[in-house]
Amino acid sequence: EVQLLESGGGLVQPGESLRLSCAASGFTFSTYSMTWVRQAPGKGLEWVSVITGGSKKTYYADSVKGRFTISRDNSKNMLYLQMNSLRAEDTALYYCAKLMPGDSPFDSWGQGTLVTVSS
Amino acid sequence: DIQMTQSPSTLSASVGERVTITCRASQSISTWLAWYKQKPGKAPSLLIYKASSLESGVPSRFSGSGSGTEFTLTISSLQPDDFATYYCQQYNGYSTWTFGQGTKVEVK
């Protein structure tokens, strides 16, 4: 059974940094692309970033490009999201998810970790 | 960037009713479209991919259709567990993934 467990969320001030983690189990982690998706309180889903299985390619939404960095450690089955220069509009529940093979939809999701950016 | 627009934003229906949600893409995405279901306080779950392929374990009352720019999600007979918010998503291979704004299916 695929399991994804996010951690690292919390309350930070505007301009600060935070690193989110996602622990994966139940599948061969290194062979799947992974993603972060966020959901602001009471709002819809917003795709944030994708990283391929071997970390050769990364993709970002325009709203986070240049501020967020996605990475992974396949030896530890871990996915990360480094978030710098945080803004109030980055406040959201952040989900990690696993992609189906190829440039594909997201077939398994974690339960999310909440990031609040406020002074 | 490809924009995804769902309609309606809210849909009121009763158990047993047939429900249809529409999703339109701002440009052709072939059949690179997925549908997700999300219940309050829960993570989304994948229902349908490639416009009409049912994800494993998803009840057969859910179906998807369409290609190009117009797509539909149909629930043939609404069940109590189906009251939720539904999102479409395009994954056209241009290295972006875009969600629609969501359609909330509520009790009539």
GROMACS .gro file of C-alpha atoms in nm:
model
  227
    1GLU     CA    1   0.000   0.000   0.000
    2VAL     CA    2   0.132   0.341  -0.100
    3GLN     CA    3   0.183   0.575   0.196
    4LEU     CA    4   0.288   0.938   0.183
    5LEU     CA    5   0.345   1.134   0.503
    6GLU     CA    6   0.416   1.507   0.490
    7SER     CA    7   0.583   1.705   0.765
    8GLY     CA    8   0.756   2.035   0.825
    9GLY     CA    9   0.466   2.277   0.808
   10GLY     CA   10   0.419   2.556   1.057
   11LEU     CA   11   0.378   2.928   1.117
   12VAL     CA   12   0.640   3.155   0.963
   13GLN     CA   13   0.669   3.526   0.896
   14PRO     CA   14   0.669   3.677   0.547
   15GLY     CA   15   1.012   3.653   0.387
   16GLU     CA   16   1.116   3.350   0.591
   17SER     CA   17   1.195   2.999   0.471
   18LEU     CA   18   1.057   2.653   0.542
   19ARG     CA   19   1.137   2.303   0.421
   20LEU     CA   20   0.864   2.046   0.379
   21SER     CA   21   0.932   1.673   0.374
   22CYS     CA   22   0.734   1.377   0.246
   23ALA     CA   23   0.819   1.021   0.352
   24ALA     CA   24   0.716   0.762   0.094
   25SER     CA   25   0.662   0.388   0.133
   26GLY     CA   26   0.486   0.097  -0.033
   27PHE     CA   27   0.627   0.149  -0.383
   28THR     CA   28   0.958   0.176  -0.567
   29PHE     CA   29   1.006   0.544  -0.495
   30SER     CA   30   1.293   0.608  -0.735
   31THR     CA   31   1.093   0.505  -1.041
   32TYR     CA   32   0.810   0.757  -1.002
   33SER     CA   33   0.785   1.129  -1.051
   34MET     CA   34   0.653   1.312  -0.746
   35THR     CA   35   0.470   1.636  -0.696
   36TRP     CA   36   0.361   1.901  -0.447
   37VAL     CA   37   0.010   2.043  -0.465
   38ARG     CA   38  -0.130   2.308  -0.235
   39GLN     CA   39  -0.472   2.419  -0.125
   40ALA     CA   40  -0.532   2.756   0.038
   41PRO     CA   41  -0.798   2.755   0.313
   42GLY     CA   42  -1.140   2.717   0.155
   43LYS     CA   43  -0.996   2.727  -0.197
   44GLY     CA   44  -0.923   2.486  -0.480
   45LEU     CA   45  -0.619   2.280  -0.569
   46GLU     CA   46  -0.306   2.442  -0.711
   47TRP     CA   47  -0.022   2.242  -0.861
   48VAL     CA   48   0.317   2.362  -0.728
   49SER     CA   49   0.602   2.147  -0.858
   50VAL     CA   50   0.704   1.810  -1.006
   51ILE     CA   51   1.033   1.620  -0.996
   52THR     CA   52   1.115   1.317  -1.208
   53GLY     CA   53   1.228   0.988  -1.055
   54GLY     CA   54   1.597   1.044  -1.108
   55SER     CA   55   1.578   1.417  -1.033
   56LYS     CA   56   1.688   1.507  -1.387
   57LYS     CA   57   1.388   1.731  -1.447
   58THR     CA   58   1.196   1.967  -1.225
   59TYR     CA   59   0.895   2.181  -1.309
   60TYR     CA   60   0.735   2.468  -1.121
   61ALA     CA   61   0.420   2.675  -1.129
   62ASP     CA   62   0.487   3.039  -1.219
   63SER     CA   63   0.361   3.144  -0.875
   64VAL     CA   64   0.656   2.972  -0.700
   65LYS     CA   65   0.929   2.972  -0.966
   66GLY     CA   66   1.253   3.114  -0.829
   67ARG     CA   67   1.138   3.085  -0.467
   68PHE     CA   68   1.064   2.713  -0.419
   69THR     CA   69   1.294   2.418  -0.491
   70ILE     CA   70   1.179   2.058  -0.515
   71SER     CA   71   1.425   1.777  -0.447
   72ARG     CA   72   1.433   1.412  -0.347
   73ASP     CA   73   1.660   1.158  -0.182
   74ASN     CA   74   1.587   0.819  -0.335
   75SER     CA   75   1.813   0.644  -0.084
   76LYS     CA   76   1.580   0.760   0.193
   77ASN     CA   77   1.250   0.756  -0.001
   78MET     CA   78   1.207   1.123   0.079
   79LEU     CA   79   1.065   1.417  -0.115
   80TYR     CA   80   1.133   1.777  -0.018
   81LEU     CA   81   1.010   2.127  -0.090
   82GLN     CA   82   1.237   2.414   0.008
   83MET     CA   83   1.029   2.731   0.028
   84ASN     CA   84   1.208   3.065   0.043
   85SER     CA   85   1.083   3.424   0.048
   86LEU     CA   86   0.745   3.308   0.172
   87ARG     CA   87   0.443   3.530   0.120
   88ALA     CA   88   0.101   3.544   0.281
   89GLU     CA   89  -0.046   3.394  -0.038
   90ASP     CA   90   0.166   3.080   0.013
   91THR     CA   91  -0.051   2.994   0.315
   92ALA     CA   92  -0.201   2.656   0.233
   93LEU     CA   93  -0.220   2.288   0.306
   94TYR     CA   94   0.063   2.128   0.109
   95TYR     CA   95   0.013   1.776  -0.026
   96CYS     CA   96   0.274   1.549  -0.173
   97ALA     CA   97   0.153   1.304  -0.434
   98LYS     CA   98   0.282   1.032  -0.663
   99LEU     CA   99   0.241   1.051  -1.039
  100MET     CA  100   0.128   0.769  -1.259
  101PRO     CA  101   0.397   0.671  -1.514
  102GLY     CA  102   0.473   0.944  -1.771
  103ASP     CA  103   0.355   1.304  -1.759
  104SER     CA  104   0.050   1.194  -1.575
  105PRO     CA  105  -0.212   1.256  -1.309
  106PHE     CA  106  -0.158   1.202  -0.939
  107ASP     CA  107  -0.271   0.862  -0.819
  108SER     CA  108  -0.172   0.864  -0.450
  109TRP     CA  109  -0.178   1.155  -0.206
  110GLY     CA  110  -0.060   1.227   0.147
  111GLN     CA  111  -0.278   1.398   0.405
  112GLY     CA  112  -0.098   1.731   0.384
  113THR     CA  113   0.099   1.966   0.606
  114LEU     CA  114  -0.020   2.318   0.683
  115VAL     CA  115   0.195   2.620   0.611
  116THR     CA  116   0.084   2.955   0.750
  117VAL     CA  117   0.266   3.271   0.651
  118SER     CA  118   0.169   3.560   0.875
  119SER     CA  119   0.325   3.839   1.077
  120ASP     CA  120  -0.079   2.856  -2.000
  121ILE     CA  121  -0.376   2.622  -2.031
  122GLN     CA  122  -0.676   2.730  -1.824
  123MET     CA  123  -0.941   2.485  -1.703
  124THR     CA  124  -1.297   2.600  -1.636
  125GLN     CA  125  -1.554   2.381  -1.462
  126SER     CA  126  -1.930   2.426  -1.458
  127PRO     CA  127  -2.132   2.453  -1.255
  128SER     CA  128  -1.942   2.572  -0.946
  129THR     CA  129  -2.210   2.421  -0.724
  130LEU     CA  130  -2.462   2.152  -0.806
  131SER     CA  131  -2.756   2.053  -0.586
  132ALA     CA  132  -2.879   1.698  -0.633
  133SER     CA  133  -3.055   1.411  -0.458
  134VAL     CA  134  -2.948   1.052  -0.400
  135GLY     CA  135  -3.021   0.846  -0.710
  136GLU     CA  136  -2.999   1.136  -0.953
  137ARG     CA  137  -2.775   1.142  -1.259
  138VAL     CA  138  -2.516   1.417  -1.228
  139THR     CA  139  -2.296   1.572  -1.496
  140ILE     CA  140  -2.005   1.812  -1.446
  141THR     CA  141  -1.837   1.988  -1.739
  142CYS     CA  142  -1.474   2.092  -1.775
  143ARG     CA  143  -1.344   2.308  -2.058
  144ALA     CA  144  -0.981   2.363  -2.154
  145SER     CA  145  -0.857   2.690  -2.304
  146GLN     CA  146  -0.680   2.491  -2.578
  147SER     CA  147  -0.685   2.134  -2.697
  148ILE     CA  148  -0.545   1.879  -2.453
  149SER     CA  149  -0.642   1.566  -2.651
  150THR     CA  150  -0.757   1.329  -2.375
  151TRP     CA  151  -0.498   1.429  -2.115
  152LEU     CA  152  -0.758   1.496  -1.850
  153ALA     CA  153  -0.816   1.358  -1.502
  154TRP     CA  154  -1.095   1.391  -1.248
  155TYR     CA  155  -1.051   1.394  -0.870
  156LYS     CA  156  -1.290   1.376  -0.576
  157GLN     CA  157  -1.227   1.554  -0.248
  158LYS     CA  158  -1.428   1.532   0.069
  159PRO     CA  159  -1.392   1.795   0.346
  160GLY     CA  160  -1.075   1.748   0.551
  161LYS     CA  161  -0.947   1.475   0.320
  162ALA     CA  162  -0.690   1.455   0.044
  163PRO     CA  163  -0.814   1.437  -0.314
  164SER     CA  164  -0.842   1.097  -0.478
  165LEU     CA  165  -0.809   1.009  -0.847
  166LEU     CA  166  -1.129   0.894  -1.015
  167ILE     CA  167  -1.061   0.902  -1.388
  168TYR     CA  168  -0.755   0.953  -1.606
  169LYS     CA  169  -0.703   0.996  -1.978
  170ALA     CA  170  -1.054   1.143  -1.993
  171SER     CA  171  -1.240   0.812  -1.963
  172SER     CA  172  -1.025   0.550  -1.789
  173LEU     CA  173  -1.158   0.450  -1.447
  174GLU     CA  174  -0.898   0.435  -1.172
  175SER     CA  175  -0.878   0.099  -0.995
  176GLY     CA  176  -1.129   0.068  -0.714
  177VAL     CA  177  -1.353   0.353  -0.832
  178PRO     CA  178  -1.722   0.255  -0.860
  179SER     CA  179  -1.856   0.206  -1.212
  180ARG     CA  180  -2.124   0.471  -1.160
  181PHE     CA  181  -1.848   0.723  -1.237
  182SER     CA  182  -1.764   0.780  -1.601
  183GLY     CA  183  -1.577   1.037  -1.803
  184SER     CA  184  -1.592   1.145  -2.164
  185GLY     CA  185  -1.465   1.407  -2.404
  186SER     CA  186  -1.158   1.511  -2.597
  187GLY     CA  187  -0.996   1.828  -2.721
  188THR     CA  188  -1.138   2.109  -2.510
  189GLU     CA  189  -1.464   1.975  -2.362
  190PHE     CA  190  -1.500   1.701  -2.106
  191THR     CA  191  -1.765   1.563  -1.874
  192LEU     CA  192  -1.776   1.364  -1.553
  193THR     CA  193  -2.099   1.173  -1.500
  194ILE     CA  194  -2.224   1.000  -1.188
  195SER     CA  195  -2.500   0.770  -1.307
  196SER     CA  196  -2.682   0.737  -0.974
  197LEU     CA  197  -2.563   0.967  -0.697
  198GLN     CA  198  -2.483   0.792  -0.369
  199PRO     CA  199  -2.448   0.949  -0.020
  200ASP     CA  200  -2.068   0.918  -0.033
  201ASP     CA  201  -2.059   1.115  -0.359
  202PHE     CA  202  -2.143   1.449  -0.200
  203ALA     CA  203  -1.803   1.613  -0.237
  204THR     CA  204  -1.604   1.856  -0.449
  205TYR     CA  205  -1.480   1.740  -0.788
  206TYR     CA  206  -1.183   1.878  -0.977
  207CYS     CA  207  -1.067   1.830  -1.332
  208GLN     CA  208  -0.697   1.848  -1.417
  209GLN     CA  209  -0.510   1.873  -1.745
  210TYR     CA  210  -0.169   1.712  -1.792
  211ASN     CA  211  -0.094   1.792  -2.152
  212GLY     CA  212   0.277   1.718  -2.137
  213TYR     CA  213   0.391   2.080  -2.150
  214SER     CA  214   0.530   2.034  -1.802
  215THR     CA  215   0.241   2.202  -1.630
  216TRP     CA  216  -0.052   2.050  -1.454
  217THR     CA  217  -0.362   2.267  -1.412
  218PHE     CA  218  -0.672   2.210  -1.202
  219GLY     CA  219  -1.018   2.345  -1.260
  220GLN     CA  220  -1.169   2.557  -0.985
  221GLY     CA  221  -1.385   2.271  -0.854
  222THR     CA  222  -1.752   2.174  -0.852
  223LYS     CA  223  -1.921   2.114  -0.519
  224VAL     CA  224  -2.198   1.854  -0.529
  225GLU     CA  225  -2.433   1.923  -0.240
  226VAL     CA  226  -2.755   1.780  -0.105
  227LYS     CA  227  -3.066   1.922  -0.266
   0.00000   0.00000   0.00000
